[in-house]
Amino acid sequence: WMIICFTTEVLEGFDVQRTNGYADTEKKYGHLTRSIIDYYRTNFSAGADTSRLCLTYDEFVKRCSDLEKVTVSDIFALQLMQVPQVTEEAALAVTSLYPTLLSLAKAYAMLDGDRRAQEEMLKNKSDMVNAGASKNIFKLIWAEG
């Protein structure tokens, strides 16, 4: 638990809020919610200063439409690249065959529990996926250590 908090704070740059249990967590969420409401009521209500920090909804929609679209397959490829021995090329090869985690899980399920066939499936379907990556991806999908 402490390693996760340390990694989140130091390596990923997030401010981890620690609490002493459920009641303390609930109290912290309540305080944060009230602070956010007060901030927006003070700074962005009808009577607030005309200099806005927040976008209007229409401005927000316009900016979002200008952004590059990220697909489920893009996110799946990024997740796959976190698996040991999975290169970017291997992840892209997998997502070209199975664009989503669900499609890959279904392909594994079609092999009716033949573990060896499941571990080797991706290696056999693409030259870009080596045996170790194929086995590690299978372990990821079935949440094995």
mmCIF file with all atom_site columns, C-alpha atoms in Angstrom:
data_model
loop_
_atom_site.group_PDB
_atom_site.id
_atom_site.type_symbol
_atom_site.label_atom_id
_atom_site.label_alt_id
_atom_site.label_comp_id
_atom_site.label_asym_id
_atom_site.label_entity_id
_atom_site.label_seq_id
_atom_site.pdbx_PDB_ins_code
_atom_site.Cartn_x
_atom_site.Cartn_y
_atom_site.Cartn_z
_atom_site.occupancy
_atom_site.B_iso_or_equiv
_atom_site.pdbx_formal_charge
_atom_site.auth_seq_id
_atom_site.auth_comp_id
_atom_site.auth_asym_id
_atom_site.auth_atom_id
_atom_site.pdbx_PDB_model_num
ATOM 1   C CA . TRP A 1 1   ? 0.000   0.000   0.000   1.00 0.00 ? 1   TRP A CA 1
ATOM 2   C CA . MET A 1 2   ? 2.767   2.441   0.933   1.00 0.00 ? 2   MET A CA 1
ATOM 3   C CA . ILE A 1 3   ? 4.648   1.677   -2.301  1.00 0.00 ? 3   ILE A CA 1
ATOM 4   C CA . ILE A 1 4   ? 1.539   2.525   -4.319  1.00 0.00 ? 4   ILE A CA 1
ATOM 5   C CA . CYS A 1 5   ? 1.118   5.847   -2.481  1.00 0.00 ? 5   CYS A CA 1
ATOM 6   C CA . PHE A 1 6   ? 4.818   6.648   -2.857  1.00 0.00 ? 6   PHE A CA 1
ATOM 7   C CA . THR A 1 7   ? 4.768   5.859   -6.592  1.00 0.00 ? 7   THR A CA 1
ATOM 8   C CA . THR A 1 8   ? 1.610   7.894   -7.107  1.00 0.00 ? 8   THR A CA 1
ATOM 9   C CA . GLU A 1 9   ? 3.029   10.913  -5.264  1.00 0.00 ? 9   GLU A CA 1
ATOM 10  C CA . VAL A 1 10  ? 6.665   10.936  -6.301  1.00 0.00 ? 10  VAL A CA 1
ATOM 11  C CA . LEU A 1 11  ? 6.750   9.347   -9.736  1.00 0.00 ? 11  LEU A CA 1
ATOM 12  C CA . GLU A 1 12  ? 3.347   10.297  -11.085 1.00 0.00 ? 12  GLU A CA 1
ATOM 13  C CA . GLY A 1 13  ? 3.102   13.706  -9.419  1.00 0.00 ? 13  GLY A CA 1
ATOM 14  C CA . PHE A 1 14  ? -0.280  13.345  -7.705  1.00 0.00 ? 14  PHE A CA 1
ATOM 15  C CA . ASP A 1 15  ? -1.100  14.638  -4.243  1.00 0.00 ? 15  ASP A CA 1
ATOM 16  C CA . VAL A 1 16  ? -2.284  11.585  -2.307  1.00 0.00 ? 16  VAL A CA 1
ATOM 17  C CA . GLN A 1 17  ? -4.859  12.379  0.362   1.00 0.00 ? 17  GLN A CA 1
ATOM 18  C CA . ARG A 1 18  ? -4.611  9.896   3.238   1.00 0.00 ? 18  ARG A CA 1
ATOM 19  C CA . THR A 1 19  ? -7.518  9.321   5.597   1.00 0.00 ? 19  THR A CA 1
ATOM 20  C CA . ASN A 1 20  ? -8.068  7.288   8.754   1.00 0.00 ? 20  ASN A CA 1
ATOM 21  C CA . GLY A 1 21  ? -10.983 5.244   7.467   1.00 0.00 ? 21  GLY A CA 1
ATOM 22  C CA . TYR A 1 22  ? -14.387 5.421   5.835   1.00 0.00 ? 22  TYR A CA 1
ATOM 23  C CA . ALA A 1 23  ? -15.822 8.225   7.994   1.00 0.00 ? 23  ALA A CA 1
ATOM 24  C CA . ASP A 1 24  ? -12.726 10.371  7.531   1.00 0.00 ? 24  ASP A CA 1
ATOM 25  C CA . THR A 1 25  ? -12.784 9.745   3.765   1.00 0.00 ? 25  THR A CA 1
ATOM 26  C CA . GLU A 1 26  ? -16.454 10.731  3.596   1.00 0.00 ? 26  GLU A CA 1
ATOM 27  C CA . LYS A 1 27  ? -15.710 13.915  5.570   1.00 0.00 ? 27  LYS A CA 1
ATOM 28  C CA . LYS A 1 28  ? -12.796 14.751  3.225   1.00 0.00 ? 28  LYS A CA 1
ATOM 29  C CA . TYR A 1 29  ? -15.013 14.286  0.129   1.00 0.00 ? 29  TYR A CA 1
ATOM 30  C CA . GLY A 1 30  ? -17.655 16.531  1.674   1.00 0.00 ? 30  GLY A CA 1
ATOM 31  C CA . HIS A 1 31  ? -15.082 19.247  2.380   1.00 0.00 ? 31  HIS A CA 1
ATOM 32  C CA . LEU A 1 32  ? -13.645 19.043  -1.148  1.00 0.00 ? 32  LEU A CA 1
ATOM 33  C CA . THR A 1 33  ? -17.115 19.189  -2.687  1.00 0.00 ? 33  THR A CA 1
ATOM 34  C CA . ARG A 1 34  ? -18.069 22.275  -0.641  1.00 0.00 ? 34  ARG A CA 1
ATOM 35  C CA . SER A 1 35  ? -14.760 23.940  -1.562  1.00 0.00 ? 35  SER A CA 1
ATOM 36  C CA . ILE A 1 36  ? -15.343 23.358  -5.271  1.00 0.00 ? 36  ILE A CA 1
ATOM 37  C CA . ILE A 1 37  ? -18.927 24.651  -5.064  1.00 0.00 ? 37  ILE A CA 1
ATOM 38  C CA . ASP A 1 38  ? -17.812 27.764  -3.153  1.00 0.00 ? 38  ASP A CA 1
ATOM 39  C CA . TYR A 1 39  ? -14.966 28.418  -5.611  1.00 0.00 ? 39  TYR A CA 1
ATOM 40  C CA . TYR A 1 40  ? -17.240 28.293  -8.653  1.00 0.00 ? 40  TYR A CA 1
ATOM 41  C CA . ARG A 1 41  ? -20.033 30.223  -6.958  1.00 0.00 ? 41  ARG A CA 1
ATOM 42  C CA . THR A 1 42  ? -17.562 32.990  -6.045  1.00 0.00 ? 42  THR A CA 1
ATOM 43  C CA . ASN A 1 43  ? -15.672 33.137  -9.323  1.00 0.00 ? 43  ASN A CA 1
ATOM 44  C CA . PHE A 1 44  ? -18.216 32.227  -11.967 1.00 0.00 ? 44  PHE A CA 1
ATOM 45  C CA . SER A 1 45  ? -21.669 33.229  -10.800 1.00 0.00 ? 45  SER A CA 1
ATOM 46  C CA . ALA A 1 46  ? -23.714 35.864  -12.657 1.00 0.00 ? 46  ALA A CA 1
ATOM 47  C CA . GLY A 1 47  ? -22.423 38.633  -10.368 1.00 0.00 ? 47  GLY A CA 1
ATOM 48  C CA . ALA A 1 48  ? -18.771 37.600  -10.472 1.00 0.00 ? 48  ALA A CA 1
ATOM 49  C CA . ASP A 1 49  ? -16.043 39.520  -12.246 1.00 0.00 ? 49  ASP A CA 1
ATOM 50  C CA . THR A 1 50  ? -16.363 39.362  -16.038 1.00 0.00 ? 50  THR A CA 1
ATOM 51  C CA . SER A 1 51  ? -12.894 37.881  -16.544 1.00 0.00 ? 51  SER A CA 1
ATOM 52  C CA . ARG A 1 52  ? -13.609 34.172  -16.764 1.00 0.00 ? 52  ARG A CA 1
ATOM 53  C CA . LEU A 1 53  ? -11.181 31.340  -16.170 1.00 0.00 ? 53  LEU A CA 1
ATOM 54  C CA . CYS A 1 54  ? -13.639 28.656  -17.243 1.00 0.00 ? 54  CYS A CA 1
ATOM 55  C CA . LEU A 1 55  ? -14.865 28.058  -20.746 1.00 0.00 ? 55  LEU A CA 1
ATOM 56  C CA . THR A 1 56  ? -18.505 28.191  -21.619 1.00 0.00 ? 56  THR A CA 1
ATOM 57  C CA . TYR A 1 57  ? -20.024 24.857  -22.587 1.00 0.00 ? 57  TYR A CA 1
ATOM 58  C CA . ASP A 1 58  ? -19.982 25.806  -26.283 1.00 0.00 ? 58  ASP A CA 1
ATOM 59  C CA . GLU A 1 59  ? -16.292 26.781  -26.064 1.00 0.00 ? 59  GLU A CA 1
ATOM 60  C CA . PHE A 1 60  ? -15.530 23.500  -24.343 1.00 0.00 ? 60  PHE A CA 1
ATOM 61  C CA . VAL A 1 61  ? -17.328 21.496  -27.063 1.00 0.00 ? 61  VAL A CA 1
ATOM 62  C CA . LYS A 1 62  ? -15.440 23.407  -29.770 1.00 0.00 ? 62  LYS A CA 1
ATOM 63  C CA . ARG A 1 63  ? -12.060 22.695  -28.155 1.00 0.00 ? 63  ARG A CA 1
ATOM 64  C CA . CYS A 1 64  ? -12.924 19.027  -27.709 1.00 0.00 ? 64  CYS A CA 1
ATOM 65  C CA . SER A 1 65  ? -13.907 18.683  -31.342 1.00 0.00 ? 65  SER A CA 1
ATOM 66  C CA . ASP A 1 66  ? -10.514 20.111  -32.331 1.00 0.00 ? 66  ASP A CA 1
ATOM 67  C CA . LEU A 1 67  ? -8.634  17.470  -30.314 1.00 0.00 ? 67  LEU A CA 1
ATOM 68  C CA . GLU A 1 68  ? -7.309  14.320  -31.888 1.00 0.00 ? 68  GLU A CA 1
ATOM 69  C CA . LYS A 1 69  ? -9.774  11.504  -31.321 1.00 0.00 ? 69  LYS A CA 1
ATOM 70  C CA . VAL A 1 70  ? -8.576  8.706   -29.044 1.00 0.00 ? 70  VAL A CA 1
ATOM 71  C CA . THR A 1 71  ? -10.208 5.347   -29.647 1.00 0.00 ? 71  THR A CA 1
ATOM 72  C CA . VAL A 1 72  ? -10.733 2.377   -27.363 1.00 0.00 ? 72  VAL A CA 1
ATOM 73  C CA . SER A 1 73  ? -8.128  0.554   -29.470 1.00 0.00 ? 73  SER A CA 1
ATOM 74  C CA . ASP A 1 74  ? -5.618  3.355   -28.796 1.00 0.00 ? 74  ASP A CA 1
ATOM 75  C CA . ILE A 1 75  ? -6.155  2.994   -25.051 1.00 0.00 ? 75  ILE A CA 1
ATOM 76  C CA . PHE A 1 76  ? -5.980  -0.810  -25.306 1.00 0.00 ? 76  PHE A CA 1
ATOM 77  C CA . ALA A 1 77  ? -2.645  -0.530  -27.161 1.00 0.00 ? 77  ALA A CA 1
ATOM 78  C CA . LEU A 1 78  ? -1.279  1.744   -24.418 1.00 0.00 ? 78  LEU A CA 1
ATOM 79  C CA . GLN A 1 79  ? -2.361  -0.778  -21.795 1.00 0.00 ? 79  GLN A CA 1
ATOM 80  C CA . LEU A 1 80  ? -0.714  -3.617  -23.703 1.00 0.00 ? 80  LEU A CA 1
ATOM 81  C CA . MET A 1 81  ? 2.557   -1.699  -23.869 1.00 0.00 ? 81  MET A CA 1
ATOM 82  C CA . GLN A 1 82  ? 2.725   -1.848  -20.076 1.00 0.00 ? 82  GLN A CA 1
ATOM 83  C CA . VAL A 1 83  ? 3.016   -5.655  -20.278 1.00 0.00 ? 83  VAL A CA 1
ATOM 84  C CA . PRO A 1 84  ? 6.563   -7.051  -20.074 1.00 0.00 ? 84  PRO A CA 1
ATOM 85  C CA . GLN A 1 85  ? 8.069   -7.864  -23.505 1.00 0.00 ? 85  GLN A CA 1
ATOM 86  C CA . VAL A 1 86  ? 5.288   -6.065  -25.397 1.00 0.00 ? 86  VAL A CA 1
ATOM 87  C CA . THR A 1 87  ? 6.723   -3.485  -27.775 1.00 0.00 ? 87  THR A CA 1
ATOM 88  C CA . GLU A 1 88  ? 4.739   -0.773  -29.509 1.00 0.00 ? 88  GLU A CA 1
ATOM 89  C CA . GLU A 1 89  ? 4.824   -2.850  -32.699 1.00 0.00 ? 89  GLU A CA 1
ATOM 90  C CA . ALA A 1 90  ? 3.496   -5.898  -30.856 1.00 0.00 ? 90  ALA A CA 1
ATOM 91  C CA . ALA A 1 91  ? 0.712   -3.894  -29.197 1.00 0.00 ? 91  ALA A CA 1
ATOM 92  C CA . LEU A 1 92  ? -0.343  -2.455  -32.562 1.00 0.00 ? 92  LEU A CA 1
ATOM 93  C CA . ALA A 1 93  ? -0.273  -5.915  -34.113 1.00 0.00 ? 93  ALA A CA 1
ATOM 94  C CA . VAL A 1 94  ? -2.537  -7.217  -31.358 1.00 0.00 ? 94  VAL A CA 1
ATOM 95  C CA . THR A 1 95  ? -4.997  -4.325  -31.676 1.00 0.00 ? 95  THR A CA 1
ATOM 96  C CA . SER A 1 96  ? -5.134  -4.788  -35.448 1.00 0.00 ? 96  SER A CA 1
ATOM 97  C CA . LEU A 1 97  ? -6.321  -8.360  -34.792 1.00 0.00 ? 97  LEU A CA 1
ATOM 98  C CA . TYR A 1 98  ? -8.350  -7.625  -31.664 1.00 0.00 ? 98  TYR A CA 1
ATOM 99  C CA . PRO A 1 99  ? -9.252  -3.935  -31.356 1.00 0.00 ? 99  PRO A CA 1
ATOM 100 C CA . THR A 1 100 ? -10.633 -4.252  -27.824 1.00 0.00 ? 100 THR A CA 1
ATOM 101 C CA . LEU A 1 101 ? -9.878  -6.168  -24.666 1.00 0.00 ? 101 LEU A CA 1
ATOM 102 C CA . LEU A 1 102 ? -13.260 -7.881  -24.980 1.00 0.00 ? 102 LEU A CA 1
ATOM 103 C CA . SER A 1 103 ? -12.549 -9.115  -28.508 1.00 0.00 ? 103 SER A CA 1
ATOM 104 C CA . LEU A 1 104 ? -9.235  -10.574 -27.342 1.00 0.00 ? 104 LEU A CA 1
ATOM 105 C CA . ALA A 1 105 ? -10.819 -12.205 -24.286 1.00 0.00 ? 105 ALA A CA 1
ATOM 106 C CA . LYS A 1 106 ? -13.475 -13.776 -26.529 1.00 0.00 ? 106 LYS A CA 1
ATOM 107 C CA . ALA A 1 107 ? -10.762 -15.173 -28.814 1.00 0.00 ? 107 ALA A CA 1
ATOM 108 C CA . TYR A 1 108 ? -9.054  -16.750 -25.789 1.00 0.00 ? 108 TYR A CA 1
ATOM 109 C CA . ALA A 1 109 ? -12.390 -18.168 -24.619 1.00 0.00 ? 109 ALA A CA 1
ATOM 110 C CA . MET A 1 110 ? -12.905 -19.815 -28.019 1.00 0.00 ? 110 MET A CA 1
ATOM 111 C CA . LEU A 1 111 ? -9.876  -21.997 -27.276 1.00 0.00 ? 111 LEU A CA 1
ATOM 112 C CA . ASP A 1 112 ? -11.883 -23.764 -24.553 1.00 0.00 ? 112 ASP A CA 1
ATOM 113 C CA . GLY A 1 113 ? -9.303  -23.564 -21.770 1.00 0.00 ? 113 GLY A CA 1
ATOM 114 C CA . ASP A 1 114 ? -6.393  -24.964 -23.789 1.00 0.00 ? 114 ASP A CA 1
ATOM 115 C CA . ARG A 1 115 ? -3.841  -22.958 -21.862 1.00 0.00 ? 115 ARG A CA 1
ATOM 116 C CA . ARG A 1 116 ? -0.911  -23.629 -24.179 1.00 0.00 ? 116 ARG A CA 1
ATOM 117 C CA . ALA A 1 117 ? -2.951  -22.625 -27.249 1.00 0.00 ? 117 ALA A CA 1
ATOM 118 C CA . GLN A 1 118 ? -4.134  -19.495 -25.419 1.00 0.00 ? 118 GLN A CA 1
ATOM 119 C CA . GLU A 1 119 ? -0.580  -18.522 -24.401 1.00 0.00 ? 119 GLU A CA 1
ATOM 120 C CA . GLU A 1 120 ? 0.685   -19.012 -27.977 1.00 0.00 ? 120 GLU A CA 1
ATOM 121 C CA . MET A 1 121 ? -2.325  -17.614 -29.836 1.00 0.00 ? 121 MET A CA 1
ATOM 122 C CA . LEU A 1 122 ? -0.942  -14.112 -30.455 1.00 0.00 ? 122 LEU A CA 1
ATOM 123 C CA . LYS A 1 123 ? 2.538   -15.391 -31.346 1.00 0.00 ? 123 LYS A CA 1
ATOM 124 C CA . ASN A 1 124 ? 0.969   -17.715 -33.919 1.00 0.00 ? 124 ASN A CA 1
ATOM 125 C CA . LYS A 1 125 ? -1.203  -14.954 -35.415 1.00 0.00 ? 125 LYS A CA 1
ATOM 126 C CA . SER A 1 126 ? 1.488   -12.272 -35.769 1.00 0.00 ? 126 SER A CA 1
ATOM 127 C CA . ASP A 1 127 ? 5.229   -12.240 -36.393 1.00 0.00 ? 127 ASP A CA 1
ATOM 128 C CA . MET A 1 128 ? 5.374   -9.005  -34.371 1.00 0.00 ? 128 MET A CA 1
ATOM 129 C CA . VAL A 1 129 ? 4.433   -10.773 -31.107 1.00 0.00 ? 129 VAL A CA 1
ATOM 130 C CA . ASN A 1 130 ? 7.122   -12.960 -29.550 1.00 0.00 ? 130 ASN A CA 1
ATOM 131 C CA . ALA A 1 131 ? 6.397   -15.970 -27.334 1.00 0.00 ? 131 ALA A CA 1
ATOM 132 C CA . GLY A 1 132 ? 7.048   -14.096 -24.077 1.00 0.00 ? 132 GLY A CA 1
ATOM 133 C CA . ALA A 1 133 ? 4.787   -11.199 -25.031 1.00 0.00 ? 133 ALA A CA 1
ATOM 134 C CA . SER A 1 134 ? 2.053   -13.605 -26.151 1.00 0.00 ? 134 SER A CA 1
ATOM 135 C CA . LYS A 1 135 ? 2.179   -15.459 -22.833 1.00 0.00 ? 135 LYS A CA 1
ATOM 136 C CA . ASN A 1 136 ? 2.317   -12.238 -20.773 1.00 0.00 ? 136 ASN A CA 1
ATOM 137 C CA . ILE A 1 137 ? -0.680  -10.732 -22.579 1.00 0.00 ? 137 ILE A CA 1
ATOM 138 C CA . PHE A 1 138 ? -2.662  -13.893 -21.915 1.00 0.00 ? 138 PHE A CA 1
ATOM 139 C CA . LYS A 1 139 ? -1.748  -13.622 -18.219 1.00 0.00 ? 139 LYS A CA 1
ATOM 140 C CA . LEU A 1 140 ? -2.867  -9.972  -18.202 1.00 0.00 ? 140 LEU A CA 1
ATOM 141 C CA . ILE A 1 141 ? -6.258  -10.777 -19.702 1.00 0.00 ? 141 ILE A CA 1
ATOM 142 C CA . TRP A 1 142 ? -6.917  -13.565 -17.211 1.00 0.00 ? 142 TRP A CA 1
ATOM 143 C CA . ALA A 1 143 ? -5.418  -11.534 -14.302 1.00 0.00 ? 143 ALA A CA 1
ATOM 144 C CA . GLU A 1 144 ? -2.768  -14.056 -13.422 1.00 0.00 ? 144 GLU A CA 1
ATOM 145 C CA . GLY A 1 145 ? 0.448   -13.162 -11.633 1.00 0.00 ? 145 GLY A CA 1
#
